[in-house]
Coordinates of C-alpha atoms in Angstrom, one line a residue:
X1 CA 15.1 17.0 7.8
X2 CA 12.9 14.5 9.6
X3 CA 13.0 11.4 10.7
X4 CA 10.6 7.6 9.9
X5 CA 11.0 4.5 11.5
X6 CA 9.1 1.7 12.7
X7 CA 8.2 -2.0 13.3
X8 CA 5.2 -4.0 12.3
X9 CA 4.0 -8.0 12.2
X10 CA 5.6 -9.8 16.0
X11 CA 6.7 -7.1 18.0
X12 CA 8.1 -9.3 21.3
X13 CA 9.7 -7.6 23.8
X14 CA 13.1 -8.0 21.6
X15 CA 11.6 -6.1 18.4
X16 CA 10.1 -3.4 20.8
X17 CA 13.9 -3.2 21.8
X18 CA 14.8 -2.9 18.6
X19 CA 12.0 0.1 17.8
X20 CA 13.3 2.4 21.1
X21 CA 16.6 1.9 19.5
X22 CA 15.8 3.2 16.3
X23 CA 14.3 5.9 17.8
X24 CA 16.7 7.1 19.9
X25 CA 19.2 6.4 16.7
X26 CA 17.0 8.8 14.3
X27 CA 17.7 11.3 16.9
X28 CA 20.2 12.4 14.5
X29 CA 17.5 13.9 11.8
X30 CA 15.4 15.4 14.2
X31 CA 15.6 16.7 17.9
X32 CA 12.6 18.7 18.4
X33 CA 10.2 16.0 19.4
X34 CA 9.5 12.9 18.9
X35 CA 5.9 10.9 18.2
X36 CA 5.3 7.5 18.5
X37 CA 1.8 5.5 16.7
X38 CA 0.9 2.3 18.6
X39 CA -1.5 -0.3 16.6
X40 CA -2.7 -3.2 19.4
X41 CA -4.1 -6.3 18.4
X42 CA -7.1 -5.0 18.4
X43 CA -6.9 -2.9 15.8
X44 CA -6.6 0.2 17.8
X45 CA -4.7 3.0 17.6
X46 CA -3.4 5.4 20.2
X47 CA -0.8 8.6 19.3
X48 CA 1.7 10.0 22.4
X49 CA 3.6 12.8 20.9
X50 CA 6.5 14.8 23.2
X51 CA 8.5 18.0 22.5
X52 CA 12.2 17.1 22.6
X53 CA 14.5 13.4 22.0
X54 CA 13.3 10.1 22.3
X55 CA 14.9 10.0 26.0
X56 CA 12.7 12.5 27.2
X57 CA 9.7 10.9 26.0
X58 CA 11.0 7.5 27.5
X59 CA 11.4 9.2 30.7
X60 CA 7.8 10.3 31.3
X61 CA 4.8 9.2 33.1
X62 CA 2.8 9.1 30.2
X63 CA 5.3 6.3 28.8
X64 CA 5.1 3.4 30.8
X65 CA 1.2 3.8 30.2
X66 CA 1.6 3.9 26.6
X67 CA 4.2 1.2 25.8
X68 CA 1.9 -1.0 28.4
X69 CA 0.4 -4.2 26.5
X70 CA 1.2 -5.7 23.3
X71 CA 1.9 -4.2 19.7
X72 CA 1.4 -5.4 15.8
X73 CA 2.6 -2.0 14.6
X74 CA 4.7 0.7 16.2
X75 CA 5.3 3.6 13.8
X76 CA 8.1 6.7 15.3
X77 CA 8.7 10.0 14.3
X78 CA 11.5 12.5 14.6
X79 CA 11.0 15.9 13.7
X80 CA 13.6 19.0 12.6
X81 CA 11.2 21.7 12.8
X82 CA 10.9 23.6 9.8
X83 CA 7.4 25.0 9.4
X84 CA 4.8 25.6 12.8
X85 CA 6.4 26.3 16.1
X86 CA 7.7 23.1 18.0
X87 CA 5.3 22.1 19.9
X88 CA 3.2 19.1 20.4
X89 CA 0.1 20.2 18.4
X90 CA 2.7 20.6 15.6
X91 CA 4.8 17.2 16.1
X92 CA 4.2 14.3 14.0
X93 CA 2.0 12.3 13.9
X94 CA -1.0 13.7 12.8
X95 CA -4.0 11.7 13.3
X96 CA -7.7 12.5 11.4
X97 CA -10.7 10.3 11.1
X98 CA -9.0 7.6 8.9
X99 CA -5.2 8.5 8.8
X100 CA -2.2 8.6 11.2
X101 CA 0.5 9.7 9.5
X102 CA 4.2 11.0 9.8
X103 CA 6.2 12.8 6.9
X104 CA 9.7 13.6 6.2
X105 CA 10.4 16.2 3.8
X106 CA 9.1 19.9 3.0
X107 CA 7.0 21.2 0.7
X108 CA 7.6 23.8 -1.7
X109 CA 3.9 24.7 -2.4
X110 CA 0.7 23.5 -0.4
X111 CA -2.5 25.8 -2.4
X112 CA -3.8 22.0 -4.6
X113 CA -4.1 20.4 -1.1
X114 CA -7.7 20.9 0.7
X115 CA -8.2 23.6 3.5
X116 CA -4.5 23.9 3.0
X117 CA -5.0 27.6 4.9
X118 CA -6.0 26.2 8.1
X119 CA -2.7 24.3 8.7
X120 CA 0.4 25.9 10.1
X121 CA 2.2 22.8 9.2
X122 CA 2.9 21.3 5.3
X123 CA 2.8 17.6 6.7
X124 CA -0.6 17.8 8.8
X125 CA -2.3 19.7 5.4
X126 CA -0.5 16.8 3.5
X127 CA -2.5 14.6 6.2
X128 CA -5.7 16.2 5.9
X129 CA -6.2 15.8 2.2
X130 CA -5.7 12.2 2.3
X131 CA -8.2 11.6 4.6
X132 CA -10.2 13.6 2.8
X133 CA -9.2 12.0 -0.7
X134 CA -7.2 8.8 -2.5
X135 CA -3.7 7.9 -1.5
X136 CA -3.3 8.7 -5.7
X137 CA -4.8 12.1 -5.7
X138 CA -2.7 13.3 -3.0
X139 CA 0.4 12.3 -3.9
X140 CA -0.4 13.8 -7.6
X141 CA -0.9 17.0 -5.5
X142 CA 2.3 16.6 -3.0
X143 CA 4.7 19.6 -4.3
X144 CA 7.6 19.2 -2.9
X145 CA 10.0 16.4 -1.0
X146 CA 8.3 13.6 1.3
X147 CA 8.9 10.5 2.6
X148 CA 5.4 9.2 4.2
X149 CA 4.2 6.4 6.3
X150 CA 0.8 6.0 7.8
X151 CA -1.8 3.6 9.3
X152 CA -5.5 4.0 7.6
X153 CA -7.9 2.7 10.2
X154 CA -10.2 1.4 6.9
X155 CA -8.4 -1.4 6.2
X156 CA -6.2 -2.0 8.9
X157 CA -2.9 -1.4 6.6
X158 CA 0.4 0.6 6.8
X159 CA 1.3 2.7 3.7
X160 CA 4.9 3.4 3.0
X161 CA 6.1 5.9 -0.1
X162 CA 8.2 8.3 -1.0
X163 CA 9.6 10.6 -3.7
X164 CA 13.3 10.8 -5.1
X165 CA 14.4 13.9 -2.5
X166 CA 13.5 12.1 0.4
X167 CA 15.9 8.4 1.6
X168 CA 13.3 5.0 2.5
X169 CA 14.8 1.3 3.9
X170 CA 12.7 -1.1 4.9
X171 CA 13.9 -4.9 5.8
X172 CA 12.3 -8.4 7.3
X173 CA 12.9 -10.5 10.0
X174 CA 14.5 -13.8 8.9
X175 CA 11.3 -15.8 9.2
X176 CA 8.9 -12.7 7.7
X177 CA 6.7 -12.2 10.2
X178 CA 8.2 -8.6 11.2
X179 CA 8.7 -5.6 9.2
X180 CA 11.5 -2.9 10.0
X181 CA 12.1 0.4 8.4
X182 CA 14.0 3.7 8.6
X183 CA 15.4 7.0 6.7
X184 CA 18.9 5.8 6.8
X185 CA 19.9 1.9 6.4
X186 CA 22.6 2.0 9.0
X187 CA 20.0 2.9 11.7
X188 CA 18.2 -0.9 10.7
X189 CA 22.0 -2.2 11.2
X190 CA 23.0 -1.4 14.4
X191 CA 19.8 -1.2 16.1
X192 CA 18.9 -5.0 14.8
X193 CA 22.1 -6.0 15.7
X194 CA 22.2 -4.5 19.1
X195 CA 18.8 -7.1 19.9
X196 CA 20.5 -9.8 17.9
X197 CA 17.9 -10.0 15.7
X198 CA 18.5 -11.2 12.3
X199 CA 17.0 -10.1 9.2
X200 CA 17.0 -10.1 5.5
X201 CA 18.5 -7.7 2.5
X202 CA 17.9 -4.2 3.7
X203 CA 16.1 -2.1 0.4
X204 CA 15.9 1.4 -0.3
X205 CA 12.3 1.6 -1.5
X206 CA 12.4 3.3 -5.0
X207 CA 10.8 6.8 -5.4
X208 CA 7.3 6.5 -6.2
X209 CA 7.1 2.9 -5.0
X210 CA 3.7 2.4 -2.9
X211 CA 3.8 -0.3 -0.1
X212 CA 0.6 -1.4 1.4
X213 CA 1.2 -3.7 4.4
X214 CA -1.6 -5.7 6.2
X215 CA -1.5 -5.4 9.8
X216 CA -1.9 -8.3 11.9
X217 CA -4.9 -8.5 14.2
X218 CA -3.0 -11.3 16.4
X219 CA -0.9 -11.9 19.3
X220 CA 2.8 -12.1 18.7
X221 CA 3.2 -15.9 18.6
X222 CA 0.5 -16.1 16.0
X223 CA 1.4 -13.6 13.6
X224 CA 1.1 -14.8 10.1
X225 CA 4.1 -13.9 7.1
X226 CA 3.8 -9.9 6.4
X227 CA 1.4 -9.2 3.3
X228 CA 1.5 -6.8 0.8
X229 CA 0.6 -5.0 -2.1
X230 CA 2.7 -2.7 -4.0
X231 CA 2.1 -0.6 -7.3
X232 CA 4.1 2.8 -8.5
X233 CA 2.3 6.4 -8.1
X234 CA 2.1 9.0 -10.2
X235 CA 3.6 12.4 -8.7
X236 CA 3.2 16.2 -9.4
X237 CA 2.9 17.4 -12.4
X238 CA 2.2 21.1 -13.4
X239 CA -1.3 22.0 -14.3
X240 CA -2.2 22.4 -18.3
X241 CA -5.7 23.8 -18.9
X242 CA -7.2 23.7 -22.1
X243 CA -8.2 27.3 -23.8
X244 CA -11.7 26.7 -23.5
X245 CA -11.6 26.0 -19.8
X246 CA -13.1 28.8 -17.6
X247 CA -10.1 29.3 -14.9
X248 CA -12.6 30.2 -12.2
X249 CA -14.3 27.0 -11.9
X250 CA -11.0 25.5 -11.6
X251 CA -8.2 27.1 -10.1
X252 CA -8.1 27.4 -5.9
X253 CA -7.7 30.8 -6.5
X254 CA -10.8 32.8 -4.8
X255 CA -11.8 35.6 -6.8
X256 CA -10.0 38.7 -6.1
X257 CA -11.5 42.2 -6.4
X258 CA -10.2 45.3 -8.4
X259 CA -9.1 47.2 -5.4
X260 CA -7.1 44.1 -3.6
X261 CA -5.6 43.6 -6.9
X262 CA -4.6 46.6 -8.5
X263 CA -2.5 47.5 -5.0
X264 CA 0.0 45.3 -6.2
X265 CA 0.5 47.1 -9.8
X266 CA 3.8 49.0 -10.3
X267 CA 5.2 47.6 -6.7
X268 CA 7.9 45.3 -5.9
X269 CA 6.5 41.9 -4.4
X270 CA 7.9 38.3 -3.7
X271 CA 6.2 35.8 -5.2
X272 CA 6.7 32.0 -5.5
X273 CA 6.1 30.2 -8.7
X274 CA 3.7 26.7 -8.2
X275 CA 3.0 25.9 -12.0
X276 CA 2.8 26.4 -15.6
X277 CA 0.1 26.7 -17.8
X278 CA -0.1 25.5 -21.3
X279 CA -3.0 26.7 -22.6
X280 CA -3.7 24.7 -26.1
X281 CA -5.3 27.2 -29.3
X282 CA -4.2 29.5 -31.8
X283 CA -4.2 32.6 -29.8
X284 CA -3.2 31.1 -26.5
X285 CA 0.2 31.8 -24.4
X286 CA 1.4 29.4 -21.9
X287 CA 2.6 31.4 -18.6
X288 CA 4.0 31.0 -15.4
X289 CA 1.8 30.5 -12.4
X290 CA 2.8 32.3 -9.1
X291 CA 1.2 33.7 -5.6
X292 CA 2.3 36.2 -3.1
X293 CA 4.7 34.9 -0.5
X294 CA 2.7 36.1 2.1
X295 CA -0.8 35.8 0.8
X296 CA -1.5 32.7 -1.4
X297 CA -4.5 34.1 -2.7
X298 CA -3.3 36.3 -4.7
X299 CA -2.4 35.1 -8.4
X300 CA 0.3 36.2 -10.8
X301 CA 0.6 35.4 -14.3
X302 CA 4.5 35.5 -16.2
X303 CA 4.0 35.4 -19.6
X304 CA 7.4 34.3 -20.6
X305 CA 9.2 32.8 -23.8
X306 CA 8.1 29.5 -23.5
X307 CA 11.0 27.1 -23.1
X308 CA 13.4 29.7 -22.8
X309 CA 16.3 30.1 -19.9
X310 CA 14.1 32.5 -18.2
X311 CA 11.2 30.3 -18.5
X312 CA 13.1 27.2 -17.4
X313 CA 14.7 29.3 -14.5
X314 CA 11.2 30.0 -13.2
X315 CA 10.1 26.4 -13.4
X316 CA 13.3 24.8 -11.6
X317 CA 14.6 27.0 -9.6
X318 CA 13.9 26.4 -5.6
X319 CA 14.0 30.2 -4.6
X320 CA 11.6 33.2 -4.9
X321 CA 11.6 35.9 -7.5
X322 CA 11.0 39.0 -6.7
X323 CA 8.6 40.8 -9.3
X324 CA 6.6 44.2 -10.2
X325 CA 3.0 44.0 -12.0
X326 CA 2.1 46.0 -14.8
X327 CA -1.6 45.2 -14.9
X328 CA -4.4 43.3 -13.5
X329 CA -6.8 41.2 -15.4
X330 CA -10.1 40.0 -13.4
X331 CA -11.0 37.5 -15.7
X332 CA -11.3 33.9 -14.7
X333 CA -10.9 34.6 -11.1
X334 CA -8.2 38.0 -11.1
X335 CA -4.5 37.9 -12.2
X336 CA -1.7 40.3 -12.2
X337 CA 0.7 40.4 -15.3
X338 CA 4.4 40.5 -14.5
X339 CA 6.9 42.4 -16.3
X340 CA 9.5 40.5 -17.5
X341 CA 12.2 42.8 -17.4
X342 CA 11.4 43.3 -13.5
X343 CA 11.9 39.7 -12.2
X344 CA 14.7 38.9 -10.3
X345 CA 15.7 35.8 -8.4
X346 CA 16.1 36.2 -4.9
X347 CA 19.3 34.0 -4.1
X348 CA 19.8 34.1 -0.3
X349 CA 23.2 34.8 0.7
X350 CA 25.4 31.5 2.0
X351 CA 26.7 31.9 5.1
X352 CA 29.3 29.3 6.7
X353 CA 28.8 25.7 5.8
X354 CA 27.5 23.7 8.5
X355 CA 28.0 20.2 10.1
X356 CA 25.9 17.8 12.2
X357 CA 27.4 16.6 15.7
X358 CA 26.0 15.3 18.3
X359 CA 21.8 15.9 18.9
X360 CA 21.6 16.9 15.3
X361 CA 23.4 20.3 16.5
X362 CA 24.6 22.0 13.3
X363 CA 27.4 23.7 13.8
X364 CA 30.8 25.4 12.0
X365 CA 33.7 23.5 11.1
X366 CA 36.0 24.8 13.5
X367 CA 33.3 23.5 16.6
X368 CA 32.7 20.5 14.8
X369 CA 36.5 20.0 15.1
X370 CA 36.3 20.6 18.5
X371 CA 33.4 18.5 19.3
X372 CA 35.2 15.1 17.6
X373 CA 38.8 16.4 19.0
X374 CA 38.6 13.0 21.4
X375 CA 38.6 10.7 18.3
X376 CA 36.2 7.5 16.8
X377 CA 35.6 5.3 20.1
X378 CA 37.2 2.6 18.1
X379 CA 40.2 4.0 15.8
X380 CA 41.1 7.0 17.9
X381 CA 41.0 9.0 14.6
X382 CA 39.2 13.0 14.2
X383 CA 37.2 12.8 11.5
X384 CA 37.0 15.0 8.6
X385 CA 34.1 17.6 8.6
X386 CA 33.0 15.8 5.4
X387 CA 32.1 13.0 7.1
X388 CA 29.9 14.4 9.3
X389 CA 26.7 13.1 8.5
X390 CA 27.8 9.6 8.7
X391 CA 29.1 9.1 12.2
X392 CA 27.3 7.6 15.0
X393 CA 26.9 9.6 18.4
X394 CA 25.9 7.8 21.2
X395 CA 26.6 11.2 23.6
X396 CA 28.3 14.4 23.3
X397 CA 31.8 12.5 23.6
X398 CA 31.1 9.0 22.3
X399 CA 31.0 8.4 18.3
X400 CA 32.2 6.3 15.7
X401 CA 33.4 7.0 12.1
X402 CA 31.3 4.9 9.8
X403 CA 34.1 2.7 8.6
X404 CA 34.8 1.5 12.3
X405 CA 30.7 1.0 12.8
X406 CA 31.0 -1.4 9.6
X407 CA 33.2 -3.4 11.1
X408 CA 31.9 -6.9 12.6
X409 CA 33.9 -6.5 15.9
X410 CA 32.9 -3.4 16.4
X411 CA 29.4 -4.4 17.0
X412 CA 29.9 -5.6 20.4
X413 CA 30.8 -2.4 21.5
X414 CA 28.7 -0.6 19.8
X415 CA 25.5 -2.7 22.0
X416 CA 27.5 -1.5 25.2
X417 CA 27.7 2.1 25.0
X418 CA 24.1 2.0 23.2
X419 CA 23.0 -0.4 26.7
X420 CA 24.7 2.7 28.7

């Protein structure tokens, strides 16, 4: 779990308040470093990323220098590392020729994006293709959950979608002329209010929704309404080749010769399963598409009942199988034919449910007990473990329950110990 906020339009002094607040507030989906895009009026970018919160970023040198000047767009990111080491290479965002970009999300397969190899990291490969390719035919090759925003240096705009597994609010200043948006709406609440700046309806934008915002190339007191454009994209779909299509020339599979093949006949191997194929024909049999866990080159073919619970299993399910070959084909590139009766789903075993406190710290129920034992800063009150992911930690003692942060004279407070 990442992460995504941001401001764009007039960005004052009081909506660059507003933008370190959300920051530090997102803090709560991702403490392993944080990244910040600045957009001048100019039109030029500049990327300072930092390993760690928001507070250690603010607290640096490099900082002062950064935030220096004025800003039509300021774009954040907050990362929960879950592919790449955590680093600063390997913090969001990722900036090519064209795109900046930040994600939120993880991707269950990567082998339809370009160069996808070379990347340690799902969201720079993500990246990489669209700079490389349309917004569409990236997002029809996104496997997986994502929330996305990025600036494209060709038109001066700031893109904002997402898919149904990943959360999106976005919201306007009173007068339109600023733009405000992050992964969870409360964030917009109490970081808006703690500036006193008002705003509009906050939205969830739908999945699939495609925001394309102009950028202003203006200083703040001229900074016209926010302009956009906004259509609906079409997402992954699994691949159907037609029985008459030559597999080589179109699958990303290199060829694969007999010997690295036929080591994988009659031996146990983990694979993960990125497509079906419906092949159409009289003699043709849909299968299962799946590679190696730890080599995506190397291409399995399940030639299951077609619509049946095993088939459907394969399809949905988010684990790995586990599966033994019985032959090799090296037609159209070089398969390996599973037995069916060998497949087993690899179902990792569950080990203690875990709850958020403080930092984005997951921990057991019995220290998330302890670490709320002082009680909401308002109503005195532990909370329940179930509630976990919506309090509001300001430090390692300080919180609120979310019913208490909803209230109006709680606000006040809330802009103190924030202040602090």
């Amino acid at each position: 779990m990442c992460g995504l906020v941001g401001v764009m339009g007039r960005i004052t002094f009081q909506e660059e308040k507003a933008f370190k607040y959300l920051l530090q507030l997102d803090t709560v989906r991702g403490p392993h470093s944080t990244g910040v895009l600045s957009v001048n009026q100019k039109g030029e970018a500049k990327v300072i990323k930092e390993v760690g919160t928001p507070w250690e970023l603010f607290d640096s040198k490099k900082w002062d220098k950064f935030i220096q000047g004025s800003h039509n767009l300021l774009l954040g990111h907050n990362r929960y590392a879950t592919q790449g080491a955590i680093n600063k290479i390997n913090a969001h965002p990722f900036e090519f020729e064209h795109i900046i970009g930040a994600h939120n999300g993880t991707l269950r397969s990567m082998y339809q994006l370009d160069d996808y190899l070379q990347f340690d990291v799902d969201s720079e490969a993500l990246y990489h293709h669209m700079n490389k390719n349309t917004v569409e035919d990236t997002i029809k090759k996104v496997n997986g959950a994502f929330a996305l925003t990025w600036y494209d240096k060709r038109d001066a705009t700031l893109n904002i979608t997402r898919n149904a597994e990943r959360p999106m609010y976005m919201t306007r200043s009173n007068d339109g002329k600023t733009l405000f948006w992050a992964s969870e709406d409360w964030m917009l609440i109490v970081a808006l209010a703690n500036v006193g700046l008002k705003h509009g309806d906050i939205k969830q934008v739908a999945p699939m929704e495609y925001y394309k915002f102009n950028v202003p190339q203006a200083l703040a007191a001229n900074c016209p309404m926010i302009e956009f454009d906004k259509q609906v994209l079409e997402g992954y779909k699994y691949v159907t080749y037609s029985a008459n299509t030559n597999t080589s020339n179109v699958s990303n599979f290199p060829k694969k010769s007999s010997k690295e093949l036929s080591q994988y006949v009659g031996v146990p191997s983990l694979v993960e399963v990125v497509r079906e194929v419906k092949p159409t024909g009289q003699y043709s049999q849909a299968y299962v598409e799946a590679t190696l866990e730890n080599d995506r080159d190397i291409m399995f073919r399940i030639f299951a009942q077609e619509n049946s619970e095993q088939w459907e299993n394969l399809l949905t399910s988010p684990n790995l199988f586990k599966v033994t070959a019985k032959s090799c084909n090296y037609v159209g590139g070089g398969y390996l034919t599973v037995d069916l009766r060998s497949i087993i789903e690899v179902i990792e075993e569950e080990g203690p449910e875990l709850f958020k406190i403080y930092d984005g710290e997951m921990v057991t129920e019995e220290q998330f007990n302890l670490a709320t034992s002082c009680g909401c800063c308002w109503c005195t009150q532990a909370p329940d473990a179930a509630d976990a992911d919506d309090i509001i930690w300001f430090d390692k003692e300080n919180f609120l329950c979310k019913s208490c942060a909803e209230e109006d004279n709680v606000k006040p407070y809330i802009q103190q110990l924030v202040l602090n």
